[in-house]
mmCIF file of C-alpha atoms in Angstrom:
data_model
loop_
_atom_site.group_PDB
_atom_site.id
_atom_site.type_symbol
_atom_site.label_atom_id
_atom_site.label_comp_id
_atom_site.label_asym_id
_atom_site.label_seq_id
_atom_site.Cartn_x
_atom_site.Cartn_y
_atom_site.Cartn_z
ATOM 1 C CA UNK N 1 21.887 19.619 17.614
ATOM 2 C CA UNK N 2 24.635 22.275 17.895
ATOM 3 C CA UNK N 3 26.031 23.144 21.363
ATOM 4 C CA UNK N 4 25.369 26.863 20.704
ATOM 5 C CA UNK N 5 22.871 28.059 18.250
ATOM 6 C CA UNK N 6 22.225 31.422 16.879
ATOM 7 C CA UNK N 7 19.979 32.689 14.133
ATOM 8 C CA UNK N 8 22.403 33.148 11.379
ATOM 9 C CA UNK N 9 20.530 36.181 9.971
ATOM 10 C CA UNK N 10 21.086 38.309 8.261
ATOM 11 C CA UNK N 11 19.201 40.641 10.689
ATOM 12 C CA UNK N 12 18.615 43.978 9.453
ATOM 13 C CA UNK N 13 17.320 47.097 11.390
ATOM 14 C CA UNK N 14 17.243 50.710 10.611
ATOM 15 C CA UNK N 15 19.479 53.174 12.265
ATOM 16 C CA UNK N 16 18.222 54.110 15.848
ATOM 17 C CA UNK N 17 16.277 50.831 16.247
ATOM 18 C CA UNK N 18 16.852 47.982 18.816
ATOM 19 C CA UNK N 19 18.704 44.977 17.457
ATOM 20 C CA UNK N 20 17.994 41.799 19.373
ATOM 21 C CA UNK N 21 20.423 38.839 19.014
ATOM 22 C CA UNK N 22 19.538 35.479 20.535
ATOM 23 C CA UNK N 23 21.706 32.497 21.407
ATOM 24 C CA UNK N 24 20.579 28.998 22.942
ATOM 25 C CA UNK N 25 23.042 26.461 24.421
ATOM 26 C CA UNK N 26 22.770 22.867 25.383
ATOM 27 C CA UNK N 27 25.268 22.313 28.070
ATOM 28 C CA UNK N 28 23.741 23.020 31.476
ATOM 29 C CA UNK N 29 27.100 23.172 33.081
ATOM 30 C CA UNK N 30 27.922 26.314 31.238
ATOM 31 C CA UNK N 31 28.798 28.938 33.625
ATOM 32 C CA UNK N 32 30.136 31.950 31.520
ATOM 33 C CA UNK N 33 28.508 33.567 28.365
ATOM 34 C CA UNK N 34 30.194 36.048 26.069
ATOM 35 C CA UNK N 35 29.247 38.203 23.087
ATOM 36 C CA UNK N 36 31.741 38.889 20.344
ATOM 37 C CA UNK N 37 31.670 41.227 17.608
ATOM 38 C CA UNK N 38 33.567 40.416 14.395
ATOM 39 C CA UNK N 39 33.831 42.835 11.468
ATOM 40 C CA UNK N 40 34.559 41.476 8.084
ATOM 41 C CA UNK N 41 38.147 40.447 7.927
ATOM 42 C CA UNK N 42 39.022 41.212 11.485
ATOM 43 C CA UNK N 43 39.369 39.037 14.465
ATOM 44 C CA UNK N 44 36.448 38.833 17.164
ATOM 45 C CA UNK N 45 36.361 41.489 19.824
ATOM 46 C CA UNK N 46 34.871 41.015 23.111
ATOM 47 C CA UNK N 47 31.537 43.170 23.822
ATOM 48 C CA UNK N 48 30.205 41.674 26.993
ATOM 49 C CA UNK N 49 30.349 39.012 29.385
ATOM 50 C CA UNK N 50 27.671 37.662 31.835
ATOM 51 C CA UNK N 51 27.912 35.090 34.450
ATOM 52 C CA UNK N 52 24.562 35.569 36.458
ATOM 53 C CA UNK N 53 20.993 35.303 35.664
ATOM 54 C CA UNK N 54 19.371 38.505 34.691
ATOM 55 C CA UNK N 55 20.411 41.647 32.789
ATOM 56 C CA UNK N 56 23.803 43.327 32.410
ATOM 57 C CA UNK N 57 23.980 46.870 30.926
ATOM 58 C CA UNK N 58 27.119 48.408 29.278
ATOM 59 C CA UNK N 59 26.463 51.659 27.310
ATOM 60 C CA UNK N 60 23.987 50.673 24.417
ATOM 61 C CA UNK N 61 24.452 47.045 24.952
ATOM 62 C CA UNK N 62 22.484 44.908 27.358
ATOM 63 C CA UNK N 63 23.177 41.209 27.823
ATOM 64 C CA UNK N 64 20.336 38.880 29.100
ATOM 65 C CA UNK N 65 20.956 35.479 30.653
ATOM 66 C CA UNK N 66 18.200 32.835 31.593
ATOM 67 C CA UNK N 67 20.068 29.613 32.670
ATOM 68 C CA UNK N 68 16.853 27.781 33.187
ATOM 69 C CA UNK N 69 15.881 28.374 29.574
ATOM 70 C CA UNK N 70 19.562 28.078 28.495
ATOM 71 C CA UNK N 71 19.137 31.252 26.693
ATOM 72 C CA UNK N 72 21.350 34.365 26.403
ATOM 73 C CA UNK N 73 20.580 37.540 24.281
ATOM 74 C CA UNK N 74 22.287 40.725 23.204
ATOM 75 C CA UNK N 75 20.264 43.822 22.674
ATOM 76 C CA UNK N 76 21.742 46.799 20.956
ATOM 77 C CA UNK N 77 19.906 50.075 21.504
ATOM 78 C CA UNK N 78 20.082 53.131 19.135
ATOM 79 C CA UNK N 79 21.754 51.005 16.611
ATOM 80 C CA UNK N 80 24.393 52.693 14.281
ATOM 81 C CA UNK N 81 25.687 51.726 10.989
ATOM 82 C CA UNK N 82 28.924 51.003 12.615
ATOM 83 C CA UNK N 83 27.348 48.210 14.574
ATOM 84 C CA UNK N 84 27.027 46.282 11.303
ATOM 85 C CA UNK N 85 29.041 43.182 11.908
ATOM 86 C CA UNK N 86 28.843 39.393 12.831
ATOM 87 C CA UNK N 87 27.883 38.911 16.557
ATOM 88 C CA UNK N 88 29.313 35.587 18.041
ATOM 89 C CA UNK N 89 27.869 34.181 21.215
ATOM 90 C CA UNK N 90 30.221 32.027 23.193
ATOM 91 C CA UNK N 91 29.649 29.743 26.018
ATOM 92 C CA UNK N 92 32.106 28.545 28.446
ATOM 93 C CA UNK N 93 31.964 25.465 30.820
ATOM 94 C CA UNK N 94 33.788 24.969 34.108
ATOM 95 C CA UNK N 95 35.732 22.262 32.170
ATOM 96 C CA UNK N 96 37.386 25.096 30.641
ATOM 97 C CA UNK N 97 36.022 24.652 27.007
ATOM 98 C CA UNK N 98 34.592 27.478 24.955
ATOM 99 C CA UNK N 99 32.118 26.910 22.220
ATOM 100 C CA UNK N 100 31.000 29.538 19.789
ATOM 101 C CA UNK N 101 27.848 29.721 17.745
ATOM 102 C CA UNK N 102 28.031 30.249 13.978
ATOM 103 C CA UNK N 103 27.267 34.042 14.341
ATOM 104 C CA UNK N 104 24.360 36.373 13.341
ATOM 105 C CA UNK N 105 25.131 39.023 10.926
ATOM 106 C CA UNK N 106 23.542 42.443 11.630
ATOM 107 C CA UNK N 107 23.191 45.190 9.150
ATOM 108 C CA UNK N 108 22.208 48.667 10.249
ATOM 109 C CA UNK N 109 20.667 50.758 7.616
ATOM 110 C CA UNK N 110 21.268 54.465 7.644
ATOM 111 C CA UNK L 1 49.131 46.850 27.719
ATOM 112 C CA UNK L 2 50.062 44.851 24.478
ATOM 113 C CA UNK L 3 47.378 42.543 23.286
ATOM 114 C CA UNK L 4 47.563 39.175 21.859
ATOM 115 C CA UNK L 5 50.356 38.788 19.053
ATOM 116 C CA UNK L 6 50.035 36.095 16.338
ATOM 117 C CA UNK L 7 52.953 35.472 13.838
ATOM 118 C CA UNK L 8 53.017 35.184 10.949
ATOM 119 C CA UNK L 9 50.098 37.149 9.822
ATOM 120 C CA UNK L 10 49.803 35.500 6.354
ATOM 121 C CA UNK L 11 51.385 32.159 5.188
ATOM 122 C CA UNK L 12 50.967 30.158 1.962
ATOM 123 C CA UNK L 13 52.159 26.507 2.098
ATOM 124 C CA UNK L 14 52.015 23.496 -0.256
ATOM 125 C CA UNK L 15 49.962 20.446 0.398
ATOM 126 C CA UNK L 16 51.976 17.891 2.358
ATOM 127 C CA UNK L 17 54.132 20.540 4.165
ATOM 128 C CA UNK L 18 53.975 21.306 7.788
ATOM 129 C CA UNK L 19 53.496 24.704 9.404
ATOM 130 C CA UNK L 20 53.972 26.219 12.849
ATOM 131 C CA UNK L 21 52.046 29.242 14.033
ATOM 132 C CA UNK L 22 52.991 31.295 17.115
ATOM 133 C CA UNK L 23 50.773 33.346 19.586
ATOM 134 C CA UNK L 24 51.882 35.512 22.539
ATOM 135 C CA UNK L 25 49.293 35.904 25.010
ATOM 136 C CA UNK L 26 48.538 39.274 26.947
ATOM 137 C CA UNK L 27 50.966 39.660 29.878
ATOM 138 C CA UNK L 28 49.712 37.792 32.787
ATOM 139 C CA UNK L 29 47.220 35.534 30.893
ATOM 140 C CA UNK L 30 47.986 31.825 31.321
ATOM 141 C CA UNK L 31 45.203 30.401 29.125
ATOM 142 C CA UNK L 32 45.723 30.144 25.399
ATOM 143 C CA UNK L 33 43.179 28.670 23.062
ATOM 144 C CA UNK L 34 43.394 28.184 19.236
ATOM 145 C CA UNK L 35 40.439 28.321 16.877
ATOM 146 C CA UNK L 36 40.024 27.594 13.135
ATOM 147 C CA UNK L 37 37.612 29.982 11.400
ATOM 148 C CA UNK L 38 36.307 29.103 7.855
ATOM 149 C CA UNK L 39 33.538 30.600 5.870
ATOM 150 C CA UNK L 40 31.622 27.343 5.856
ATOM 151 C CA UNK L 41 32.353 26.084 9.550
ATOM 152 C CA UNK L 42 32.381 29.208 11.644
ATOM 153 C CA UNK L 43 34.866 29.202 14.751
ATOM 154 C CA UNK L 44 35.956 25.736 15.517
ATOM 155 C CA UNK L 45 37.816 25.090 18.752
ATOM 156 C CA UNK L 46 41.262 23.446 18.355
ATOM 157 C CA UNK L 47 42.829 23.160 21.811
ATOM 158 C CA UNK L 48 43.389 25.091 25.002
ATOM 159 C CA UNK L 49 46.592 25.281 27.068
ATOM 160 C CA UNK L 50 47.034 26.271 30.662
ATOM 161 C CA UNK L 51 50.096 26.487 32.542
ATOM 162 C CA UNK L 52 51.935 24.397 29.666
ATOM 163 C CA UNK L 53 49.193 21.638 29.876
ATOM 164 C CA UNK L 54 46.680 20.797 27.183
ATOM 165 C CA UNK L 55 43.360 21.040 29.074
ATOM 166 C CA UNK L 56 40.757 20.792 26.216
ATOM 167 C CA UNK L 57 40.991 19.415 22.555
ATOM 168 C CA UNK L 58 38.418 19.891 19.912
ATOM 169 C CA UNK L 59 37.524 17.251 17.238
ATOM 170 C CA UNK L 60 40.468 17.829 14.948
ATOM 171 C CA UNK L 61 42.656 15.086 13.544
ATOM 172 C CA UNK L 62 46.052 14.337 15.160
ATOM 173 C CA UNK L 63 47.818 16.414 12.459
ATOM 174 C CA UNK L 64 46.898 19.393 14.613
ATOM 175 C CA UNK L 65 49.010 19.767 17.626
ATOM 176 C CA UNK L 66 50.251 22.566 19.897
ATOM 177 C CA UNK L 67 52.229 23.281 22.970
ATOM 178 C CA UNK L 68 52.669 26.090 25.539
ATOM 179 C CA UNK L 69 55.798 27.321 26.896
ATOM 180 C CA UNK L 70 56.522 28.421 30.561
ATOM 181 C CA UNK L 71 56.197 32.074 29.427
ATOM 182 C CA UNK L 72 52.664 31.288 28.241
ATOM 183 C CA UNK L 73 53.625 31.722 24.645
ATOM 184 C CA UNK L 74 51.987 29.005 22.548
ATOM 185 C CA UNK L 75 52.553 27.290 19.217
ATOM 186 C CA UNK L 76 50.184 25.296 17.010
ATOM 187 C CA UNK L 77 51.580 22.900 14.413
ATOM 188 C CA UNK L 78 49.852 21.330 11.396
ATOM 189 C CA UNK L 79 51.653 18.607 9.609
ATOM 190 C CA UNK L 80 50.857 17.105 6.167
ATOM 191 C CA UNK L 81 48.953 20.039 5.290
ATOM 192 C CA UNK L 82 45.763 19.527 3.203
ATOM 193 C CA UNK L 83 43.789 22.009 1.042
ATOM 194 C CA UNK L 84 41.076 22.160 3.610
ATOM 195 C CA UNK L 85 43.214 23.361 6.218
ATOM 196 C CA UNK L 86 43.191 26.781 4.531
ATOM 197 C CA UNK L 87 41.532 29.069 7.162
ATOM 198 C CA UNK L 88 42.157 31.786 9.479
ATOM 199 C CA UNK L 89 43.706 30.575 12.609
ATOM 200 C CA UNK L 90 43.044 32.540 15.671
ATOM 201 C CA UNK L 91 44.589 32.613 19.159
ATOM 202 C CA UNK L 92 42.764 33.931 22.235
ATOM 203 C CA UNK L 93 44.291 34.401 25.654
ATOM 204 C CA UNK L 94 42.388 34.685 28.884
ATOM 205 C CA UNK L 95 43.438 34.967 32.493
ATOM 206 C CA UNK L 96 41.695 31.808 33.801
ATOM 207 C CA UNK L 97 40.031 28.524 32.688
ATOM 208 C CA UNK L 98 37.020 28.778 34.888
ATOM 209 C CA UNK L 99 35.010 31.215 36.722
ATOM 210 C CA UNK L 100 35.734 34.906 36.480
ATOM 211 C CA UNK L 101 38.379 35.897 34.020
ATOM 212 C CA UNK L 102 37.409 33.582 31.251
ATOM 213 C CA UNK L 103 36.698 36.238 28.870
ATOM 214 C CA UNK L 104 39.006 35.739 25.941
ATOM 215 C CA UNK L 105 40.874 38.240 23.942
ATOM 216 C CA UNK L 106 41.891 37.467 20.276
ATOM 217 C CA UNK L 107 44.804 38.084 18.322
ATOM 218 C CA UNK L 108 44.639 39.262 14.737
ATOM 219 C CA UNK L 109 44.953 35.772 13.305
ATOM 220 C CA UNK L 110 47.149 33.912 10.966
ATOM 221 C CA UNK L 111 45.639 33.458 7.374
ATOM 222 C CA UNK L 112 46.860 30.104 6.222
ATOM 223 C CA UNK L 113 46.413 29.137 2.581
ATOM 224 C CA UNK L 114 47.282 25.716 1.415
ATOM 225 C CA UNK L 115 47.922 25.290 -2.358
#
């Protein structure tokens, strides 16, 4: 079992819809959770981070964390074609190690 | 504020050679992590340095090594290059290694091609 698992996709949604990206992790000692967006040929860029159970909203993005279920998700509202990218989930333990999922490729169709 | 700077951006090396990659973190960031990214393997953690000490290491052979200097700049070295080492090598800096401030900011990467 991988330490961080994401649906590889591709996930395709129409413009204006909500895109839902999911991530599960195995290490219960994980404390910090991150979502990165990576456009083809570019390096990952941080979208959001979340430390506490519940929801965290930033503009069109909402991160949701459920530590009991070892689950973190990213919702993108009003999806735009410019949101088309690979989304990477990263989990950081207090031991200082970050583990990335393999990413979910999102395509937003106009 | 300047971002994470990696040099060189592109590199072509021959099998058996060695290579050194450099990473300058965001000013004030003391943690530097290195990752290898390939199409088949995704983003793989190499190692992390904080205050000149290696704190974590991924599952890579001893040919991969690194160090961090007192100004937080870091270098990664790969010796006896193999074709399979061809990848995008990414450096990320963060303020801390635990708790708040662990969000990482990536450099543009060094694209290494081994021929």
